[in-house]
PDB file of C-alpha atoms and ligand atoms in Angstrom:
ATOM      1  CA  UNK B   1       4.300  10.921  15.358  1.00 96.00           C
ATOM      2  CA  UNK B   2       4.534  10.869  11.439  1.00 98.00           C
ATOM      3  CA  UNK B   3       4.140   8.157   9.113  1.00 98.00           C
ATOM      4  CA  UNK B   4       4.593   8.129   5.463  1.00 98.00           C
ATOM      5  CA  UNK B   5       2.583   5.307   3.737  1.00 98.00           C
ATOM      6  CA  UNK B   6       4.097   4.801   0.633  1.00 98.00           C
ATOM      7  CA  UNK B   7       1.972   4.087  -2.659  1.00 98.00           C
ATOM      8  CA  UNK B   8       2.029   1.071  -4.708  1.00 98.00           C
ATOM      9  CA  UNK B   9       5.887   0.413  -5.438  1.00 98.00           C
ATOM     10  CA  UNK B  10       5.869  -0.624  -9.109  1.00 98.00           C
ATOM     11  CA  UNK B  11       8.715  -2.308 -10.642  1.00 97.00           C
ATOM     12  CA  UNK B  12      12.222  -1.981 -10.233  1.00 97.00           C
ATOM     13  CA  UNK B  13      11.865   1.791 -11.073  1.00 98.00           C
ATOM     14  CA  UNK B  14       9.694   2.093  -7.787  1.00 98.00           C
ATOM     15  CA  UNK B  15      11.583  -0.430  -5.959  1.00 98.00           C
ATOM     16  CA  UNK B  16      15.061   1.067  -6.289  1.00 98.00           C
ATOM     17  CA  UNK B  17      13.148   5.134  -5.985  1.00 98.00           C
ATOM     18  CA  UNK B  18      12.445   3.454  -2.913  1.00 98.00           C
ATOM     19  CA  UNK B  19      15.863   1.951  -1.933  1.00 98.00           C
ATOM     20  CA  UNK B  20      17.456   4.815  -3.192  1.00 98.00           C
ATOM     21  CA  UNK B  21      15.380   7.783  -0.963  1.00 98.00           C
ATOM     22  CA  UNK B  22      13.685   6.222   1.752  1.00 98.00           C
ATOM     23  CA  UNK B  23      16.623   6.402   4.419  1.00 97.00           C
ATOM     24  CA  UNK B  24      16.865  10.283   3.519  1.00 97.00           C
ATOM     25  CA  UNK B  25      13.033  11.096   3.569  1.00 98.00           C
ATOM     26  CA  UNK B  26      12.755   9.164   7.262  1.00 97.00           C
ATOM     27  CA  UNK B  27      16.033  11.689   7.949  1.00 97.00           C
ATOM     28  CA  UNK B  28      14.344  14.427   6.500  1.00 97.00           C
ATOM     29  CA  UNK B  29      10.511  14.269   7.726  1.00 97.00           C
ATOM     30  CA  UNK B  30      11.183  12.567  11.138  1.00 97.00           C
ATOM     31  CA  UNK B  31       9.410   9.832  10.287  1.00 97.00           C
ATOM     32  CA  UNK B  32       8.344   6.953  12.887  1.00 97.00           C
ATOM     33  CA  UNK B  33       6.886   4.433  10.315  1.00 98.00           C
ATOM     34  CA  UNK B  34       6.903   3.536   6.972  1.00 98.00           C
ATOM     35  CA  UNK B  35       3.858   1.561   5.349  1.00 98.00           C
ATOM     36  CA  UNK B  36       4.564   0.222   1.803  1.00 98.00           C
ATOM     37  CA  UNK B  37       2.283  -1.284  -0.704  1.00 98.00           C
ATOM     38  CA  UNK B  38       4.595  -3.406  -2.294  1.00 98.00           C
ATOM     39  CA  UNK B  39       2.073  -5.339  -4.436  1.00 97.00           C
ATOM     40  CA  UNK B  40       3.115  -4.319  -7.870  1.00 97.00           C
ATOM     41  CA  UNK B  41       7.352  -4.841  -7.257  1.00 98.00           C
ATOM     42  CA  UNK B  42       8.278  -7.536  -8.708  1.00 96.00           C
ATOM     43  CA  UNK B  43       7.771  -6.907 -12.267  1.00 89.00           C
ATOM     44  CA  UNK B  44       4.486  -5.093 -11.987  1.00 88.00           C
ATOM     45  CA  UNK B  45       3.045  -8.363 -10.448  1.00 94.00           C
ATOM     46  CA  UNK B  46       3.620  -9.799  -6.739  1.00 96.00           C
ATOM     47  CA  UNK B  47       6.331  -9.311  -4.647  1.00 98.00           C
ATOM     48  CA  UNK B  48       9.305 -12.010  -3.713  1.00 98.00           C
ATOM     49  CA  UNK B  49      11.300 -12.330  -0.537  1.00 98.00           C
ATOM     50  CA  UNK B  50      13.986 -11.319  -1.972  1.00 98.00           C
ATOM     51  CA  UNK B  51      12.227  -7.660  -2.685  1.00 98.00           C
ATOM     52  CA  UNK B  52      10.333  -7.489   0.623  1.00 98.00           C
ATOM     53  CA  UNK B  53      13.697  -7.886   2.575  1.00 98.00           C
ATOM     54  CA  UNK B  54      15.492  -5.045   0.788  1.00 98.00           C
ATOM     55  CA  UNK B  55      12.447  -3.142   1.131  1.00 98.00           C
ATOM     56  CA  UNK B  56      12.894  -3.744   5.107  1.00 98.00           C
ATOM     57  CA  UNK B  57      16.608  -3.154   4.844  1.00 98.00           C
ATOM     58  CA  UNK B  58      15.397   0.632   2.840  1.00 98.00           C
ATOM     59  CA  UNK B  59      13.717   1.585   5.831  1.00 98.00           C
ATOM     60  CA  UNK B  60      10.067   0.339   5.412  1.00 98.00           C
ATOM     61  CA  UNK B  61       8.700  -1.302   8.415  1.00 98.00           C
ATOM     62  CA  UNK B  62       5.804  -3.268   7.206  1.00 98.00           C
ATOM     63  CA  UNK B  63       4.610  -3.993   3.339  1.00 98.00           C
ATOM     64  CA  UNK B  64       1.037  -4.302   2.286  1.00 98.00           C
ATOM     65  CA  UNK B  65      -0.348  -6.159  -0.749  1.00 98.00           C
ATOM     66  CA  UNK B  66      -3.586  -6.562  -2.527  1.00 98.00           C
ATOM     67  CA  UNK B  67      -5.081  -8.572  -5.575  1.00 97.00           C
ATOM     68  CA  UNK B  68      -1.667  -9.698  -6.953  1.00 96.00           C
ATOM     69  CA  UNK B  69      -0.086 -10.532  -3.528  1.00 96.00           C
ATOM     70  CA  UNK B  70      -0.190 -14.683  -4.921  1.00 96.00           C
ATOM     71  CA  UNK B  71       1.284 -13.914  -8.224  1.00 95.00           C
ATOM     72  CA  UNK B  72       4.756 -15.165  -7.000  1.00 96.00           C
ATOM     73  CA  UNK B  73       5.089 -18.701  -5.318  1.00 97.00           C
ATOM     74  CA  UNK B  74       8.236 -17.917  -4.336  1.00 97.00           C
ATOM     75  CA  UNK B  75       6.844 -15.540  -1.555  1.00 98.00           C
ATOM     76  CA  UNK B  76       4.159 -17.923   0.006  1.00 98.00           C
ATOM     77  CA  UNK B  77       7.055 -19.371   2.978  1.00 98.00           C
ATOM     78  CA  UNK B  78       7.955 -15.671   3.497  1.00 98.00           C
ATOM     79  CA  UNK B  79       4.490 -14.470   3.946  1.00 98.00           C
ATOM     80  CA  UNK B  80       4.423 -17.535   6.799  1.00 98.00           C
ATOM     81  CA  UNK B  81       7.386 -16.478   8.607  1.00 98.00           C
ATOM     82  CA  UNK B  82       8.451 -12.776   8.322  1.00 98.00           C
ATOM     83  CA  UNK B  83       5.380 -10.617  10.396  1.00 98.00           C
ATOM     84  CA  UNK B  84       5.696  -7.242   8.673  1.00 98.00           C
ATOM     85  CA  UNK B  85       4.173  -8.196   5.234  1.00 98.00           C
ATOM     86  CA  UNK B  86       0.630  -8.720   5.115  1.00 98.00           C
ATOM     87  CA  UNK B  87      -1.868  -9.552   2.831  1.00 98.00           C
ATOM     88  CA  UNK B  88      -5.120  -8.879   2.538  1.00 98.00           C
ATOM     89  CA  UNK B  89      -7.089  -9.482   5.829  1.00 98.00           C
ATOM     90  CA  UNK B  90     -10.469 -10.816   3.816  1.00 98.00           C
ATOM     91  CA  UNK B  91      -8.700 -13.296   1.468  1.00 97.00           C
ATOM     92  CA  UNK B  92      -9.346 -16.869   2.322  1.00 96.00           C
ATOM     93  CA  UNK B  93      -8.200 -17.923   5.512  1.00 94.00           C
ATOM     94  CA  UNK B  94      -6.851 -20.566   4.519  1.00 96.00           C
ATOM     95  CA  UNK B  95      -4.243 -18.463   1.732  1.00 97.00           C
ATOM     96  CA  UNK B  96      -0.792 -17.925   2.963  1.00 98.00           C
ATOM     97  CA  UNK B  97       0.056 -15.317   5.270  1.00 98.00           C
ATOM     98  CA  UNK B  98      -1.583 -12.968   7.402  1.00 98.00           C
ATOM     99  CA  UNK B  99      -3.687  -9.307   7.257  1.00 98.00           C
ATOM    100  CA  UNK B 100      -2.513  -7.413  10.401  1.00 98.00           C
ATOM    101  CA  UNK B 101       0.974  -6.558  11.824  1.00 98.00           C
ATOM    102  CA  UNK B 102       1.824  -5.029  14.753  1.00 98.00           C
ATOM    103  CA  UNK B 103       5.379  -2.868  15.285  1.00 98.00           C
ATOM    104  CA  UNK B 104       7.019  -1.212  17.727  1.00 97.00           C
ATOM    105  CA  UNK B 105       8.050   2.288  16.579  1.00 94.00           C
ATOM    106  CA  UNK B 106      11.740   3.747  17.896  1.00 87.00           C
ATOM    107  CA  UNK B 107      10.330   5.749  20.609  1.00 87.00           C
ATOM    108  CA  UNK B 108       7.861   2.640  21.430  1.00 92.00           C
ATOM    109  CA  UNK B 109       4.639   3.461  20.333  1.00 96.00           C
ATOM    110  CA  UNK B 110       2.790   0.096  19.163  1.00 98.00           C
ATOM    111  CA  UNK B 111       1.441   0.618  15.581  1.00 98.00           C
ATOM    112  CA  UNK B 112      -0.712  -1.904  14.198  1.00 98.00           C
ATOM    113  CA  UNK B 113      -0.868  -1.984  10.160  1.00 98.00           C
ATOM    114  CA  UNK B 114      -4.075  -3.996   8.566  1.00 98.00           C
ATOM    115  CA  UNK B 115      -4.556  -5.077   4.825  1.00 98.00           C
ATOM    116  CA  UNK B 116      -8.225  -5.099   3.521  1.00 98.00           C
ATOM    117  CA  UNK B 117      -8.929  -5.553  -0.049  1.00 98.00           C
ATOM    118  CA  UNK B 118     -11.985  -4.421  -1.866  1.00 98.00           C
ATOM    119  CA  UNK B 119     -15.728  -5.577  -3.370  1.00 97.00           C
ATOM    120  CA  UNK B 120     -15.984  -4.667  -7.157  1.00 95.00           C
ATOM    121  CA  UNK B 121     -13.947  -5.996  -9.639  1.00 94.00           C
ATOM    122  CA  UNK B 122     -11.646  -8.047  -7.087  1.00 95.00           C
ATOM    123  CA  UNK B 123     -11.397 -11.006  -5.118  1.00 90.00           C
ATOM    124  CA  UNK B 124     -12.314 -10.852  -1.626  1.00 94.00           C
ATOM    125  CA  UNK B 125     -13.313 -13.591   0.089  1.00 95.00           C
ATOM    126  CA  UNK B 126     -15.432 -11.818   3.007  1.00 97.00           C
ATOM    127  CA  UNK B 127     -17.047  -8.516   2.758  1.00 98.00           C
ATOM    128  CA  UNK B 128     -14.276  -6.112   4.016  1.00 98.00           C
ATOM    129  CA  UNK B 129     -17.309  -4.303   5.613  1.00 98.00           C
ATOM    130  CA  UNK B 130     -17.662  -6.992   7.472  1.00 98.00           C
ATOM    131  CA  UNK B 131     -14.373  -7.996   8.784  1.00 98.00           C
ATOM    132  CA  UNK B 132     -13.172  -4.967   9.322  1.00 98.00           C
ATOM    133  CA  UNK B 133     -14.990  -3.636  12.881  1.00 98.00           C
ATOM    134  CA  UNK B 134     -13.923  -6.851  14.803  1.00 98.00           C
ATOM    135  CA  UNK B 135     -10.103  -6.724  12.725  1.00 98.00           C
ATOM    136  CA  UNK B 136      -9.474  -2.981  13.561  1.00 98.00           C
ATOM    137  CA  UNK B 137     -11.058  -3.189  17.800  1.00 98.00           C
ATOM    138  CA  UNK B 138      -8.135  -6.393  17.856  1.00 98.00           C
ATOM    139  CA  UNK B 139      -5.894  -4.492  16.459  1.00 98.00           C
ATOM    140  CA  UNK B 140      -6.445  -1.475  18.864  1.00 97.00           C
ATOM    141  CA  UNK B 141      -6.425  -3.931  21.812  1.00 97.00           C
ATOM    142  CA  UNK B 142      -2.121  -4.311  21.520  1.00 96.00           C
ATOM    143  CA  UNK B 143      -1.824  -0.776  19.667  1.00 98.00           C
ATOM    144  CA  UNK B 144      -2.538   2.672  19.730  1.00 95.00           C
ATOM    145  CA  UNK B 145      -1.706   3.722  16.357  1.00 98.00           C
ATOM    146  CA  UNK B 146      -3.629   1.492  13.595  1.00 98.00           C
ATOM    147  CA  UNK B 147      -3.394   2.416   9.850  1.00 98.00           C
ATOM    148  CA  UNK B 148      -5.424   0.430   7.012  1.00 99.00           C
ATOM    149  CA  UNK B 149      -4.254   0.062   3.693  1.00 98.00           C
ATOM    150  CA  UNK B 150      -7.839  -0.908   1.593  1.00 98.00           C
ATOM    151  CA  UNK B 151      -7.203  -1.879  -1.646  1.00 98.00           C
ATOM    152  CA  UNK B 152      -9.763  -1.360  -3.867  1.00 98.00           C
ATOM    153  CA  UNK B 153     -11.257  -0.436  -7.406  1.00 98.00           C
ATOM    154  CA  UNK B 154     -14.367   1.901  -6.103  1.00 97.00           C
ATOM    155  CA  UNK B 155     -13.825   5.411  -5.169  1.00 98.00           C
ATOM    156  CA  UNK B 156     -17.202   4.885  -3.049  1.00 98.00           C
ATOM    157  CA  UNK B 157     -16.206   1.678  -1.447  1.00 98.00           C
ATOM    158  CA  UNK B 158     -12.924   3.537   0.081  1.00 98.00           C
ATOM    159  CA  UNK B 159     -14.810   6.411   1.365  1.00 98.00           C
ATOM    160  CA  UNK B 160     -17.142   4.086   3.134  1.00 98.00           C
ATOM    161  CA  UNK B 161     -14.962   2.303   4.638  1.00 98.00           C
ATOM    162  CA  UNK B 162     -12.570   5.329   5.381  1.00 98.00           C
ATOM    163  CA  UNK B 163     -16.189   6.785   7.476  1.00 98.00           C
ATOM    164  CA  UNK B 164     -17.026   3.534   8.582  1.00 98.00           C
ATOM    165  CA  UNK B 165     -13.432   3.035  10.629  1.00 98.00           C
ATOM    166  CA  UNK B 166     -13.617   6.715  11.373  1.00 98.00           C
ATOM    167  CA  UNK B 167     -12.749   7.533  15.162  1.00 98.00           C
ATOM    168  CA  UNK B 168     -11.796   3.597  15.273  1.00 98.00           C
ATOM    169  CA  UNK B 169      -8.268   4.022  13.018  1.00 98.00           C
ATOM    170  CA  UNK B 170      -5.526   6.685  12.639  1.00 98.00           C
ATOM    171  CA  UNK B 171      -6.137   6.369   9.353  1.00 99.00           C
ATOM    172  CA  UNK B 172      -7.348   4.717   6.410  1.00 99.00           C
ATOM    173  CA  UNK B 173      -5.460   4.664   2.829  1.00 99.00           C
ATOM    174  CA  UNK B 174      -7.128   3.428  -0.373  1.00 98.00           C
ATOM    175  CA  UNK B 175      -4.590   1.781  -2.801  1.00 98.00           C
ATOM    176  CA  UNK B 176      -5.084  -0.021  -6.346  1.00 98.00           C
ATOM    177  CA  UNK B 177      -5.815   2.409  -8.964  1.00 98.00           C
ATOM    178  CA  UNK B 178      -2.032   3.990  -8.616  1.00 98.00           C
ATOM    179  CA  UNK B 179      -3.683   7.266  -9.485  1.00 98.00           C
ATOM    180  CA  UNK B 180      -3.147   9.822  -6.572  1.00 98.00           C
ATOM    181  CA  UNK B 181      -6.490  11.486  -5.286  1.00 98.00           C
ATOM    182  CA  UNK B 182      -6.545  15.058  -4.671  1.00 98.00           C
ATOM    183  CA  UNK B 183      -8.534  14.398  -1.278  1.00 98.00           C
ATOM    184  CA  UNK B 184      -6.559  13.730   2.491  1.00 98.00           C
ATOM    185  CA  UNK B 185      -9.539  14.459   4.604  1.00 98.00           C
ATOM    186  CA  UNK B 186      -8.750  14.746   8.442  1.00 98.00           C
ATOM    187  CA  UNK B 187     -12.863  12.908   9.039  1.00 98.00           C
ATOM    188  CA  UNK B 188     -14.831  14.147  12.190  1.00 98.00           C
ATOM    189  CA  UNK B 189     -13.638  11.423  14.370  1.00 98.00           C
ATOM    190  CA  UNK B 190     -10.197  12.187  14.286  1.00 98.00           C
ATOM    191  CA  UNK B 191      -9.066   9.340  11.132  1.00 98.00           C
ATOM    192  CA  UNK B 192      -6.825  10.502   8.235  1.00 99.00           C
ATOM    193  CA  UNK B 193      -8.332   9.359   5.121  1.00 99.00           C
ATOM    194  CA  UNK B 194      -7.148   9.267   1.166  1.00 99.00           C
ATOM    195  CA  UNK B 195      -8.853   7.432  -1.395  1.00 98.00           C
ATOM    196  CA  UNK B 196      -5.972   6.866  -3.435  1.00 98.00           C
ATOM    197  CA  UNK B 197      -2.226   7.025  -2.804  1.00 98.00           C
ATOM    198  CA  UNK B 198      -1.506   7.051  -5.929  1.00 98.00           C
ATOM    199  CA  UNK B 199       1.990   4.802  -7.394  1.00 98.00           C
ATOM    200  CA  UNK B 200       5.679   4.998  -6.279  1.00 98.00           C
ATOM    201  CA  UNK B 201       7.217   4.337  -9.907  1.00 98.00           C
ATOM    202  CA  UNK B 202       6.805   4.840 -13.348  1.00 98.00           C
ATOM    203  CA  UNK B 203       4.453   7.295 -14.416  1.00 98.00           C
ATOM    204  CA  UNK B 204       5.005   8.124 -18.215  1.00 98.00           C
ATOM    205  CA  UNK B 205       3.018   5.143 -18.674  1.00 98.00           C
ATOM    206  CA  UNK B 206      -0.409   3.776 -18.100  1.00 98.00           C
ATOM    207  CA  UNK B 207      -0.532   3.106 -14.315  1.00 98.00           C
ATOM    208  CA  UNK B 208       3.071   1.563 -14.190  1.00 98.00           C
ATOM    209  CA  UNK B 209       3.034  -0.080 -17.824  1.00 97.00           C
ATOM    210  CA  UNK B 210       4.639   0.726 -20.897  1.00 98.00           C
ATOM    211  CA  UNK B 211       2.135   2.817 -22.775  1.00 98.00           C
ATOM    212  CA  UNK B 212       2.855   1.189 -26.197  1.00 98.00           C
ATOM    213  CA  UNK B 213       2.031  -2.874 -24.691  1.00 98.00           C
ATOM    214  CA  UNK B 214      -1.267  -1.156 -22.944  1.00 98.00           C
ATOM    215  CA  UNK B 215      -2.050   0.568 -26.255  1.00 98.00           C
ATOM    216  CA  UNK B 216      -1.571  -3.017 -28.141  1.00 98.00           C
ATOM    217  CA  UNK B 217      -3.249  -4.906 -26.030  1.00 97.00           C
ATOM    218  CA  UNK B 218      -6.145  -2.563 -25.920  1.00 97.00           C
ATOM    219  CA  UNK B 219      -6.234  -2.012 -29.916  1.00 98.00           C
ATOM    220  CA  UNK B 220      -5.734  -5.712 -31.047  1.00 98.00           C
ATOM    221  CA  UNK B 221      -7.758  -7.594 -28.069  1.00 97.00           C
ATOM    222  CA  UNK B 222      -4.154  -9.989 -27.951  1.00 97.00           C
ATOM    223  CA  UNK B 223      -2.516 -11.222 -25.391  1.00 96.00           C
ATOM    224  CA  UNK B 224       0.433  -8.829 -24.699  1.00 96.00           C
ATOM    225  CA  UNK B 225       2.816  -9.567 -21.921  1.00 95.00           C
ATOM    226  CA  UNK B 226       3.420  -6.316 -20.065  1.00 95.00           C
ATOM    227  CA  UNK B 227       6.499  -4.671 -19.410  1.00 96.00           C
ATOM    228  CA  UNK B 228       7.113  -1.689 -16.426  1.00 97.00           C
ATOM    229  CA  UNK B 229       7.484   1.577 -18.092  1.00 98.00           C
ATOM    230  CA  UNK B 230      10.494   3.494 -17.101  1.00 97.00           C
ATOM    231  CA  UNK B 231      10.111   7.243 -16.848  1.00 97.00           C
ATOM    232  CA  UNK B 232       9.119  10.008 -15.090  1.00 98.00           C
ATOM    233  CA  UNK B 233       9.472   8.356 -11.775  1.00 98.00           C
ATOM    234  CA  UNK B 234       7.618   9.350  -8.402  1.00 98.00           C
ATOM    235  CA  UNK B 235       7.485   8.068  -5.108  1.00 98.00           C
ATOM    236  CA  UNK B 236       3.567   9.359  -4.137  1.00 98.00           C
ATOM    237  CA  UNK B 237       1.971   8.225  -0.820  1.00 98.00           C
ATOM    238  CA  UNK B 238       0.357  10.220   1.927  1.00 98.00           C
ATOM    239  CA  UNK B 239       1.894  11.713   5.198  1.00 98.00           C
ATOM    240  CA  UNK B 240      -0.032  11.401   8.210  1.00 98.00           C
ATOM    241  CA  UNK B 241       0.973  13.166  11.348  1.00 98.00           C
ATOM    242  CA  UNK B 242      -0.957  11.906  14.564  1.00 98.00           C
ATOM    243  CA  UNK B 243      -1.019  11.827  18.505  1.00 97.00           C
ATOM    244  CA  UNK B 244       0.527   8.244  19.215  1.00 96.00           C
ATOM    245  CA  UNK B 245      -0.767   8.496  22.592  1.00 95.00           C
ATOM    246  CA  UNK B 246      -4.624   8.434  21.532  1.00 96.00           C
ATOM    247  CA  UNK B 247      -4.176   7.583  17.853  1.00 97.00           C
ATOM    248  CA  UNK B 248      -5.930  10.514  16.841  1.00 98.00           C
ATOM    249  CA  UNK B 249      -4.772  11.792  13.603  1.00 98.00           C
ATOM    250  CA  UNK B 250      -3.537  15.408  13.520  1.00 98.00           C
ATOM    251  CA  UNK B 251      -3.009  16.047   9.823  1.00 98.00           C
ATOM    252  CA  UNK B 252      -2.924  14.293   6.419  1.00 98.00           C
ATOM    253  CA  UNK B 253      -1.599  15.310   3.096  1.00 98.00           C
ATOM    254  CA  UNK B 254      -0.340  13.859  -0.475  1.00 98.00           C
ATOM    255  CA  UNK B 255       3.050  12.793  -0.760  1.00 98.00           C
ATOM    256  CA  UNK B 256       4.720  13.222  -4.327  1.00 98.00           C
ATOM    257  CA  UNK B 257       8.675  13.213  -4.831  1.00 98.00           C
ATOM    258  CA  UNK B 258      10.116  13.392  -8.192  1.00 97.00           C
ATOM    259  CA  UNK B 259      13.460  10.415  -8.339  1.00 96.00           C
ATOM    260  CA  UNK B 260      16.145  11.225 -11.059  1.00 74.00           C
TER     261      UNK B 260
HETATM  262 FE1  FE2 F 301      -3.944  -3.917  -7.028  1.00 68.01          FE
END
């Protein structure tokens, strides 16, 4: 089966690159499931309901999220009720929402889709080293296909967790730094592993922001409210292609589309 996982949908220039391509690219690649990172949509902070159902409606079957994934109230009810948006697995289990999903594909393969978020510079509430082992043998308990989505700062964190679930996971998929890494590693136990997706939006900016409010901000040490950039925009992710009998990944590569 193939999956796309999409990278880190920023703004409304990555939501509606999104909206706009998505039902073509399942058309065109054949593609079983969609993964999102959504955690950057609404603004370049959070996500709302309101996003997260036309995301659905686009053709993505479950959204991730990461470190902003509180930053609108508005979403807390719909991260309650609605079972294909997670967030982060390790936050406090007592936050709203939940950190695995589990979907039936259209030829019914069960895929199972888990949210981890990372160590250094974030907040995690448990070590995702930890957690994940027990999370990811649950999740293969219901499915055979499980993909994780670890969001996280460290380029060595990701590839330690991406050989720690090796052989355990289709695949693993670092998100965060919306920078695309030039490295989709098929790992010795059969898991498809990127350390950075890189960002669906924007990218004549600085990671999703206009340049000239990073460039402020970073030259006067003021508070400057950001803004999403507008050009130059990508939808970037990773293909994965695996056996959804055994869950063994079969090949992985960067995805990069130029919108407009
Ligand atoms: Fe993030």
């Amino acid at each position: 089966m193939r999956i796309l996982f999409i990278a880190d949908i920023f703004g409304a220039p990555g939501r509606r690159a999104v909206e706009q391509r998505l039902p073509e690219l399942r058309e065109q690649h054949g593609l079983d499931l969609v993964v999102a990172n959504a955690e950057n949509a609404a603004d370049g902070v959070g996500v709302t309901s309101r996003i997260a159902l036309k995301l659905f409606t686009s053709g993505v079957d479950v959204i991730t999220l990461g470190n902003h994934a509180y930053r609108q109230k508005e979403v807390y009810p719909f991260l309650q009720s609605d079972e294909r948006i997670l967030r982060p697995a390790n936050h406090p289990a007592n936050a709203p929402g939940r950190g695995t999903a589990v979907v039936e594909t259209a030829d019914g393969t069960r895929a199972a889709v888990v949210n981890l978020i990372g160590q250094l510079y974030l907040d995690a509430a448990r070590s995702p080293f930890e957690v994940a082992p027990e999370l990811v043998a649950q999740a293969r308990a219901t499915a055979d296909v499980v993909i994780v989505d670890f969001h996280a700062e460290a380029t060595s964190e990701k590839m330690a967790m991406g050989r720690l679930l090796d052989g355990r996971v289709t695949a693993v998929i670092g998100t965060h730094t919306h920078i695309q890494t030039n490295d989709p590693t098929l790992l010795p136990g059969g898991t498809a592993y990127l350390t950075d997706a890189g960002m669906t939006g924007p990218h004549d900016s600085v990671i999703g922001v206009r340049t000239d409010l990073v460039l402020r901000r970073f030259q006067t040490g003021l508070p400057v409210r950001f803004e999403p950039a507008e050009n130059d925009v990508r939808i970037e992710g990773a293909l994965i292609e695996c056996d959804a009998a055994t869950g063994r990944a079969t090949a992985v590569e960067t995805f990069r589309v130029s919108v407009e």
